[in-house]
Amino acid sequence: MDAKTEKFNLTGIANNKVSAAEVFHTDVSAHGMAAASYLRDANLSAAGSQTFIGKSGSFGGSVLLGVAAAELTHRAENITNTALTGRWNLLRDIKASAVNREKFDLLSDTSSAAIVNGSGAGIDSRDTQQATVRVANAAIRTEGAQTFEAANHLDDDKTEISTAGFGGLGVNSSRLAQDRTYTAEVSLTNADLSAKGKIGALALTTGRLTAENGLAGLGAVSTTTAFSDIKTAYENRVMVKGGKIATDLAEDGGSGSAITLAAHENMSISLSAVADNQYGLGGAAVTHLNTTLRRKNTTTRSEERRVGKECRS
């Protein structure tokens, strides 16, 4: 059973201003089978994929008085859920997953603008990605493995501002405001899981995030200011409450297959802000870079749960 929400190659290009919003919600739920029934395999997957390329530019001559800005506003939300309940008997494996994937390329460019009294560029980007797998009030028996996975993948996300003032008088400034939140969760509540193979619950966030704010004063610019406020948060969690998790002992009485509960990340984040006035006619170059990074990876197990390996005749 699969459900996918996808958007590919959405592109916005404009002089001065671009606004875009994407909101995806994807849900898969399954409620088990009759007690005497068996399946060979089961794969329950919910997936959401977003690709957005956005560009805002100002390339005109000295035609505007005051501040002329290239502005890009981007909003994204991707909520993906897989829910599993009831009784399951499988001759091989079962897998339940919720996976989000995103690729954003955002650019605000006034590098060729020549504006009287200002040449500014701005990006305001807010993004929420949430992947959740819930197994509740379920009894699952497999001859093979059981895998439960929630994941967020960033495919080299990029945010870039390129600003310069050729002949601009007064203020040449850029502003980057970015707020990204990623949550991956696997919850096992009152779940009776037993398998001859491995049992694993995994929550993870992976990928690369880059944000660059570059500004150069190339004319008679009195003040060159690059301002960035970047907030990034990702949380991966596996929660077990009640129920039982067990793998069979080996036929010779040795240890059975592994039981793994894991929350982890593999992220690369690169942030920069540069204000350069070395080629301008006087004035000052100022850089503000405010960054907030929140990371949390947790596995929690309540007192009433049991994890172990048991022998079945």
Short mmCIF file of N, CA, C and O in Angstrom, two decimals, residues 146-250:
data_model
loop_
_atom_site.label_atom_id
_atom_site.label_comp_id
_atom_site.label_asym_id
_atom_site.label_seq_id
_atom_site.Cartn_x
_atom_site.Cartn_y
_atom_site.Cartn_z
N GLN A 146 10.59 -6.92 10.79
CA GLN A 146 9.63 -5.83 10.95
C GLN A 146 10.42 -4.51 10.99
O GLN A 146 11.35 -4.37 11.79
N THR A 147 10.03 -3.57 10.13
CA THR A 147 10.74 -2.29 10.02
C THR A 147 9.74 -1.15 10.05
O THR A 147 8.76 -1.15 9.29
N PHE A 148 10.02 -0.16 10.90
CA PHE A 148 9.17 1.02 11.02
C PHE A 148 10.09 2.24 10.92
O PHE A 148 11.00 2.40 11.73
N GLU A 149 9.85 3.09 9.90
CA GLU A 149 10.80 4.16 9.61
C GLU A 149 10.10 5.47 9.28
O GLU A 149 9.17 5.51 8.46
N ALA A 150 10.55 6.55 9.90
CA ALA A 150 10.10 7.91 9.59
C ALA A 150 11.34 8.74 9.24
O ALA A 150 12.32 8.72 10.00
N ALA A 151 11.29 9.46 8.12
CA ALA A 151 12.50 10.14 7.66
C ALA A 151 12.18 11.43 6.90
O ALA A 151 11.17 11.53 6.20
N ASN A 152 13.08 12.39 7.06
CA ASN A 152 13.08 13.61 6.26
C ASN A 152 14.43 13.71 5.55
O ASN A 152 15.49 13.61 6.19
N HIS A 153 14.39 13.90 4.22
CA HIS A 153 15.61 13.99 3.43
C HIS A 153 15.67 15.34 2.72
O HIS A 153 14.71 15.73 2.03
N LEU A 154 16.78 16.06 2.87
CA LEU A 154 17.01 17.32 2.18
C LEU A 154 18.00 17.08 1.06
O LEU A 154 19.15 16.69 1.30
N ASP A 155 17.56 17.32 -0.17
CA ASP A 155 18.42 17.08 -1.33
C ASP A 155 19.15 18.38 -1.70
O ASP A 155 18.80 19.07 -2.66
N ASP A 156 20.14 18.74 -0.90
CA ASP A 156 20.99 19.90 -1.19
C ASP A 156 20.17 21.18 -1.33
O ASP A 156 20.21 21.86 -2.35
N ASP A 157 19.43 21.53 -0.27
CA ASP A 157 18.64 22.76 -0.27
C ASP A 157 19.56 23.99 -0.30
O ASP A 157 20.55 24.06 0.43
N LYS A 158 19.19 24.99 -1.13
CA LYS A 158 20.02 26.19 -1.27
C LYS A 158 19.15 27.44 -1.17
O LYS A 158 18.08 27.52 -1.77
N THR A 159 19.65 28.42 -0.42
CA THR A 159 19.05 29.75 -0.36
C THR A 159 20.16 30.76 -0.57
O THR A 159 21.18 30.72 0.12
N GLU A 160 19.97 31.68 -1.54
CA GLU A 160 21.06 32.59 -1.88
C GLU A 160 20.52 33.98 -2.18
O GLU A 160 19.52 34.16 -2.88
N ILE A 161 21.21 34.99 -1.64
CA ILE A 161 20.98 36.39 -1.99
C ILE A 161 22.25 36.93 -2.62
O ILE A 161 23.35 36.75 -2.09
N SER A 162 22.10 37.59 -3.77
CA SER A 162 23.23 38.22 -4.45
C SER A 162 22.84 39.66 -4.73
O SER A 162 21.95 39.93 -5.53
N THR A 163 23.52 40.60 -4.06
CA THR A 163 23.13 42.01 -4.14
C THR A 163 24.35 42.87 -4.41
O THR A 163 25.42 42.65 -3.84
N ALA A 164 24.16 43.85 -5.29
CA ALA A 164 25.20 44.85 -5.54
C ALA A 164 24.53 46.12 -6.01
O ALA A 164 23.41 46.10 -6.54
N GLY A 165 25.19 47.25 -5.81
CA GLY A 165 24.65 48.52 -6.28
C GLY A 165 25.61 49.19 -7.22
O GLY A 165 26.62 49.75 -6.80
N PHE A 166 25.32 49.13 -8.50
CA PHE A 166 26.15 49.80 -9.50
C PHE A 166 25.63 51.23 -9.65
O PHE A 166 24.62 51.45 -10.33
N GLY A 167 26.32 52.17 -9.02
CA GLY A 167 25.89 53.56 -9.15
C GLY A 167 24.78 53.93 -8.21
O GLY A 167 24.29 55.05 -8.25
N GLY A 168 24.34 52.98 -7.36
CA GLY A 168 23.25 53.30 -6.43
C GLY A 168 23.72 54.26 -5.35
O GLY A 168 24.81 54.11 -4.79
N LEU A 169 22.93 55.25 -5.03
CA LEU A 169 23.26 56.20 -3.98
C LEU A 169 22.47 55.85 -2.73
O LEU A 169 21.30 55.52 -2.80
N GLY A 170 23.09 55.97 -1.56
CA GLY A 170 22.35 55.72 -0.33
C GLY A 170 22.61 54.33 0.21
O GLY A 170 23.75 53.95 0.41
N VAL A 171 21.55 53.55 0.43
CA VAL A 171 21.66 52.28 1.14
C VAL A 171 21.58 51.10 0.16
O VAL A 171 20.73 51.08 -0.72
N ASN A 172 22.46 50.15 0.34
CA ASN A 172 22.47 48.91 -0.44
C ASN A 172 22.42 47.77 0.57
O ASN A 172 23.39 47.53 1.27
N SER A 173 21.25 47.09 0.70
CA SER A 173 21.10 46.14 1.80
C SER A 173 20.45 44.85 1.32
O SER A 173 19.77 44.82 0.29
N SER A 174 20.66 43.79 2.11
CA SER A 174 20.01 42.51 1.84
C SER A 174 19.56 41.91 3.16
O SER A 174 20.18 42.09 4.20
N ARG A 175 18.45 41.13 3.09
CA ARG A 175 17.91 40.51 4.30
C ARG A 175 17.46 39.08 3.97
O ARG A 175 16.68 38.86 3.04
N LEU A 176 17.96 38.14 4.75
CA LEU A 176 17.58 36.74 4.61
C LEU A 176 16.96 36.26 5.91
O LEU A 176 17.62 36.27 6.96
N ALA A 177 15.69 35.86 5.86
CA ALA A 177 15.00 35.29 7.02
C ALA A 177 14.56 33.88 6.65
O ALA A 177 13.79 33.68 5.71
N GLN A 178 15.07 32.91 7.39
CA GLN A 178 14.79 31.50 7.07
C GLN A 178 14.48 30.74 8.35
O GLN A 178 15.21 30.82 9.33
N ASP A 179 13.38 29.95 8.32
CA ASP A 179 12.95 29.17 9.48
C ASP A 179 12.55 27.79 8.99
O ASP A 179 11.54 27.64 8.28
N ARG A 180 13.34 26.77 9.32
CA ARG A 180 13.10 25.40 8.86
C ARG A 180 12.94 24.47 10.06
O ARG A 180 13.76 24.49 10.98
N THR A 181 11.90 23.62 10.04
CA THR A 181 11.64 22.66 11.11
C THR A 181 11.38 21.29 10.52
O THR A 181 10.53 21.14 9.63
N TYR A 182 12.10 20.28 11.01
CA TYR A 182 11.97 18.91 10.53
C TYR A 182 11.74 17.98 11.72
O TYR A 182 12.50 18.00 12.69
N THR A 183 10.68 17.16 11.64
CA THR A 183 10.36 16.23 12.71
C THR A 183 10.11 14.84 12.12
O THR A 183 9.34 14.69 11.17
N ALA A 184 10.78 13.84 12.68
CA ALA A 184 10.56 12.44 12.29
C ALA A 184 10.23 11.65 13.56
O ALA A 184 10.97 11.74 14.55
N GLU A 185 9.13 10.89 13.53
CA GLU A 185 8.69 10.19 14.74
C GLU A 185 8.16 8.80 14.41
O GLU A 185 7.39 8.62 13.46
N VAL A 186 8.58 7.83 15.21
CA VAL A 186 7.99 6.49 15.20
C VAL A 186 7.47 6.23 16.61
O VAL A 186 8.22 6.34 17.58
N SER A 187 6.17 5.93 16.71
CA SER A 187 5.59 5.63 18.02
C SER A 187 4.96 4.24 17.99
O SER A 187 4.22 3.90 17.07
N LEU A 188 5.29 3.46 19.01
CA LEU A 188 4.74 2.11 19.19
C LEU A 188 3.97 2.13 20.51
O LEU A 188 4.58 2.18 21.58
N THR A 189 2.63 2.08 20.42
CA THR A 189 1.78 2.20 21.60
C THR A 189 0.92 0.95 21.74
O THR A 189 0.13 0.63 20.84
N ASN A 190 1.10 0.24 22.84
CA ASN A 190 0.36 -1.00 23.08
C ASN A 190 0.47 -1.93 21.87
O ASN A 190 -0.53 -2.50 21.40
N ALA A 191 1.68 -2.08 21.37
CA ALA A 191 1.94 -2.91 20.21
C ALA A 191 2.62 -4.20 20.64
O ALA A 191 3.65 -4.17 21.34
N ASP A 192 2.07 -5.33 20.22
CA ASP A 192 2.65 -6.65 20.49
C ASP A 192 3.35 -7.11 19.22
O ASP A 192 2.71 -7.55 18.27
N LEU A 193 4.67 -6.97 19.20
CA LEU A 193 5.46 -7.27 18.00
C LEU A 193 6.31 -8.50 18.26
O LEU A 193 7.08 -8.55 19.22
N SER A 194 6.19 -9.51 17.39
CA SER A 194 7.02 -10.71 17.52
C SER A 194 7.46 -11.15 16.13
O SER A 194 6.70 -11.09 15.17
N ALA A 195 8.74 -11.57 16.04
CA ALA A 195 9.31 -11.88 14.73
C ALA A 195 10.41 -12.91 14.85
O ALA A 195 11.11 -12.98 15.87
N LYS A 196 10.58 -13.68 13.79
CA LYS A 196 11.76 -14.54 13.69
C LYS A 196 12.97 -13.73 13.21
O LYS A 196 14.11 -14.07 13.51
N GLY A 197 12.70 -12.68 12.44
CA GLY A 197 13.76 -11.80 11.97
C GLY A 197 13.96 -10.60 12.87
O GLY A 197 13.50 -10.56 14.00
N LYS A 198 14.62 -9.60 12.36
CA LYS A 198 14.92 -8.39 13.12
C LYS A 198 13.69 -7.50 13.26
O LYS A 198 12.78 -7.52 12.43
N ILE A 199 13.70 -6.70 14.32
CA ILE A 199 12.68 -5.67 14.51
C ILE A 199 13.41 -4.34 14.69
O ILE A 199 14.32 -4.22 15.52
N GLY A 200 13.03 -3.36 13.89
CA GLY A 200 13.70 -2.07 13.97
C GLY A 200 12.73 -0.91 13.86
O GLY A 200 11.78 -0.94 13.08
N ALA A 201 12.96 0.13 14.68
CA ALA A 201 12.21 1.39 14.60
C ALA A 201 13.23 2.51 14.47
O ALA A 201 14.12 2.66 15.32
N LEU A 202 13.11 3.31 13.41
CA LEU A 202 14.13 4.29 13.07
C LEU A 202 13.49 5.63 12.71
O LEU A 202 12.57 5.68 11.91
N ALA A 203 14.01 6.71 13.30
CA ALA A 203 13.61 8.08 12.94
C ALA A 203 14.87 8.84 12.58
O ALA A 203 15.84 8.85 13.36
N LEU A 204 14.89 9.50 11.42
CA LEU A 204 16.12 10.15 10.99
C LEU A 204 15.86 11.36 10.11
O LEU A 204 14.80 11.49 9.48
N THR A 205 16.86 12.25 10.08
CA THR A 205 16.89 13.41 9.19
C THR A 205 18.26 13.44 8.53
O THR A 205 19.28 13.35 9.21
N THR A 206 18.27 13.58 7.20
CA THR A 206 19.54 13.58 6.46
C THR A 206 19.54 14.68 5.41
O THR A 206 18.49 15.15 4.97
N GLY A 207 20.74 15.08 4.98
CA GLY A 207 20.84 15.98 3.86
C GLY A 207 21.78 17.14 4.08
O GLY A 207 22.57 17.18 5.03
N ARG A 208 21.67 18.13 3.19
CA ARG A 208 22.55 19.31 3.21
C ARG A 208 21.71 20.57 3.05
O ARG A 208 20.82 20.64 2.19
N LEU A 209 22.03 21.57 3.86
CA LEU A 209 21.33 22.85 3.84
C LEU A 209 22.36 23.97 3.72
O LEU A 209 23.30 24.05 4.53
N THR A 210 22.19 24.84 2.71
CA THR A 210 23.12 25.94 2.47
C THR A 210 22.36 27.25 2.37
O THR A 210 21.34 27.33 1.67
N ALA A 211 22.86 28.28 3.06
CA ALA A 211 22.27 29.62 2.98
C ALA A 211 23.40 30.63 2.85
O ALA A 211 24.30 30.69 3.69
N GLU A 212 23.35 31.46 1.79
CA GLU A 212 24.39 32.45 1.53
C GLU A 212 23.76 33.82 1.32
O GLU A 212 22.79 33.97 0.55
N ASN A 213 24.31 34.81 1.98
CA ASN A 213 23.87 36.20 1.83
C ASN A 213 25.09 37.02 1.45
O ASN A 213 25.93 37.34 2.28
N GLY A 214 25.20 37.33 0.16
CA GLY A 214 26.36 38.04 -0.33
C GLY A 214 25.99 39.40 -0.88
O GLY A 214 25.08 39.53 -1.71
N LEU A 215 26.69 40.45 -0.43
CA LEU A 215 26.34 41.82 -0.81
C LEU A 215 27.61 42.60 -1.09
O LEU A 215 28.57 42.55 -0.32
N ALA A 216 27.62 43.33 -2.21
CA ALA A 216 28.79 44.12 -2.58
C ALA A 216 28.35 45.54 -2.94
O ALA A 216 27.39 45.73 -3.69
N GLY A 217 29.05 46.52 -2.40
CA GLY A 217 28.79 47.91 -2.75
C GLY A 217 29.77 48.35 -3.82
O GLY A 217 30.97 48.49 -3.55
N LEU A 218 29.27 48.54 -5.04
CA LEU A 218 30.16 48.81 -6.17
C LEU A 218 30.07 50.24 -6.68
O LEU A 218 30.79 50.61 -7.58
N GLY A 219 29.19 51.05 -6.10
CA GLY A 219 29.07 52.43 -6.54
C GLY A 219 29.27 53.37 -5.38
O GLY A 219 29.97 53.08 -4.42
N ALA A 220 28.61 54.52 -5.45
CA ALA A 220 28.71 55.50 -4.37
C ALA A 220 27.71 55.13 -3.28
O ALA A 220 26.68 55.77 -3.08
N VAL A 221 28.02 54.05 -2.56
CA VAL A 221 27.10 53.52 -1.56
C VAL A 221 27.60 53.91 -0.17
O VAL A 221 28.73 53.60 0.20
N SER A 222 26.77 54.55 0.61
CA SER A 222 27.20 55.00 1.93
C SER A 222 27.16 53.89 2.97
O SER A 222 28.00 53.83 3.84
N THR A 223 26.17 52.99 2.88
CA THR A 223 26.06 51.90 3.84
C THR A 223 25.72 50.61 3.13
O THR A 223 24.76 50.55 2.36
N THR A 224 26.50 49.57 3.39
CA THR A 224 26.28 48.24 2.81
C THR A 224 26.01 47.28 3.96
O THR A 224 26.90 47.04 4.77
N THR A 225 24.79 46.71 4.03
CA THR A 225 24.40 45.88 5.16
C THR A 225 23.83 44.55 4.67
O THR A 225 22.89 44.53 3.88
N ALA A 226 24.39 43.44 5.16
CA ALA A 226 23.87 42.09 4.89
C ALA A 226 23.35 41.52 6.21
O ALA A 226 24.13 41.33 7.15
N PHE A 227 22.05 41.26 6.28
CA PHE A 227 21.42 40.79 7.52
C PHE A 227 20.81 39.42 7.27
O PHE A 227 20.04 39.22 6.34
N SER A 228 21.17 38.45 8.16
CA SER A 228 20.62 37.10 8.05
C SER A 228 20.13 36.64 9.41
O SER A 228 20.83 36.78 10.42
N ASP A 229 18.93 36.07 9.43
CA ASP A 229 18.35 35.46 10.63
C ASP A 229 17.89 34.06 10.22
O ASP A 229 16.88 33.91 9.52
N ILE A 230 18.64 33.04 10.64
CA ILE A 230 18.42 31.68 10.15
C ILE A 230 18.16 30.76 11.34
O ILE A 230 18.99 30.63 12.24
N LYS A 231 17.00 30.11 11.32
CA LYS A 231 16.61 29.17 12.37
C LYS A 231 16.41 27.79 11.75
O LYS A 231 15.69 27.64 10.77
N THR A 232 17.06 26.81 12.35
CA THR A 232 16.96 25.44 11.86
C THR A 232 16.73 24.51 13.06
O THR A 232 17.45 24.60 14.05
N ALA A 233 15.73 23.65 12.94
CA ALA A 233 15.44 22.71 14.02
C ALA A 233 15.09 21.36 13.43
O ALA A 233 14.31 21.28 12.47
N TYR A 234 15.70 20.32 13.97
CA TYR A 234 15.26 18.98 13.59
C TYR A 234 15.25 18.07 14.81
O TYR A 234 16.13 18.13 15.67
N GLU A 235 14.18 17.28 14.88
CA GLU A 235 13.99 16.36 16.00
C GLU A 235 13.61 14.99 15.46
O GLU A 235 12.71 14.86 14.62
N ASN A 236 14.31 13.99 15.93
CA ASN A 236 14.03 12.60 15.57
C ASN A 236 13.73 11.85 16.87
O ASN A 236 14.51 11.93 17.83
N ARG A 237 12.62 11.13 16.89
CA ARG A 237 12.26 10.45 18.13
C ARG A 237 11.57 9.11 17.85
O ARG A 237 10.80 8.98 16.91
N VAL A 238 11.89 8.14 18.72
CA VAL A 238 11.22 6.85 18.74
C VAL A 238 10.64 6.67 20.13
O VAL A 238 11.37 6.78 21.13
N MET A 239 9.34 6.39 20.20
CA MET A 239 8.65 6.28 21.48
C MET A 239 7.94 4.94 21.57
O MET A 239 7.21 4.56 20.65
N VAL A 240 8.17 4.25 22.68
CA VAL A 240 7.52 2.96 22.91
C VAL A 240 6.78 3.04 24.24
O VAL A 240 7.35 3.42 25.27
N LYS A 241 5.50 2.68 24.21
CA LYS A 241 4.68 2.71 25.43
C LYS A 241 3.78 1.48 25.46
O LYS A 241 2.97 1.26 24.57
N GLY A 242 3.95 0.68 26.52
CA GLY A 242 3.15 -0.52 26.65
C GLY A 242 3.52 -1.58 25.62
O GLY A 242 4.48 -1.46 24.87
N GLY A 243 2.76 -2.67 25.59
CA GLY A 243 2.96 -3.71 24.61
C GLY A 243 4.20 -4.55 24.86
O GLY A 243 4.76 -4.58 25.96
N LYS A 244 4.65 -5.24 23.82
CA LYS A 244 5.78 -6.16 23.92
C LYS A 244 6.49 -6.21 22.59
O LYS A 244 5.86 -6.17 21.52
N ILE A 245 7.83 -6.30 22.64
CA ILE A 245 8.64 -6.45 21.43
C ILE A 245 9.55 -7.64 21.65
O ILE A 245 10.34 -7.67 22.61
N ALA A 246 9.47 -8.67 20.79
CA ALA A 246 10.26 -9.88 21.00
C ALA A 246 10.65 -10.52 19.69
O ALA A 246 9.90 -10.50 18.72
N THR A 247 11.87 -11.07 19.66
CA THR A 247 12.30 -11.90 18.54
C THR A 247 12.58 -13.30 19.06
O THR A 247 12.99 -13.49 20.22
N ASP A 248 12.36 -14.30 18.20
CA ASP A 248 12.53 -15.69 18.61
C ASP A 248 13.99 -16.02 18.90
O ASP A 248 14.90 -15.49 18.25
N LEU A 249 14.20 -16.93 19.83
CA LEU A 249 15.53 -17.47 20.06
C LEU A 249 15.94 -18.34 18.87
O LEU A 249 15.10 -18.85 18.13
N ALA A 250 17.24 -18.46 18.69
CA ALA A 250 17.74 -19.35 17.65
C ALA A 250 17.37 -20.80 17.98
O ALA A 250 17.10 -21.15 19.12
#
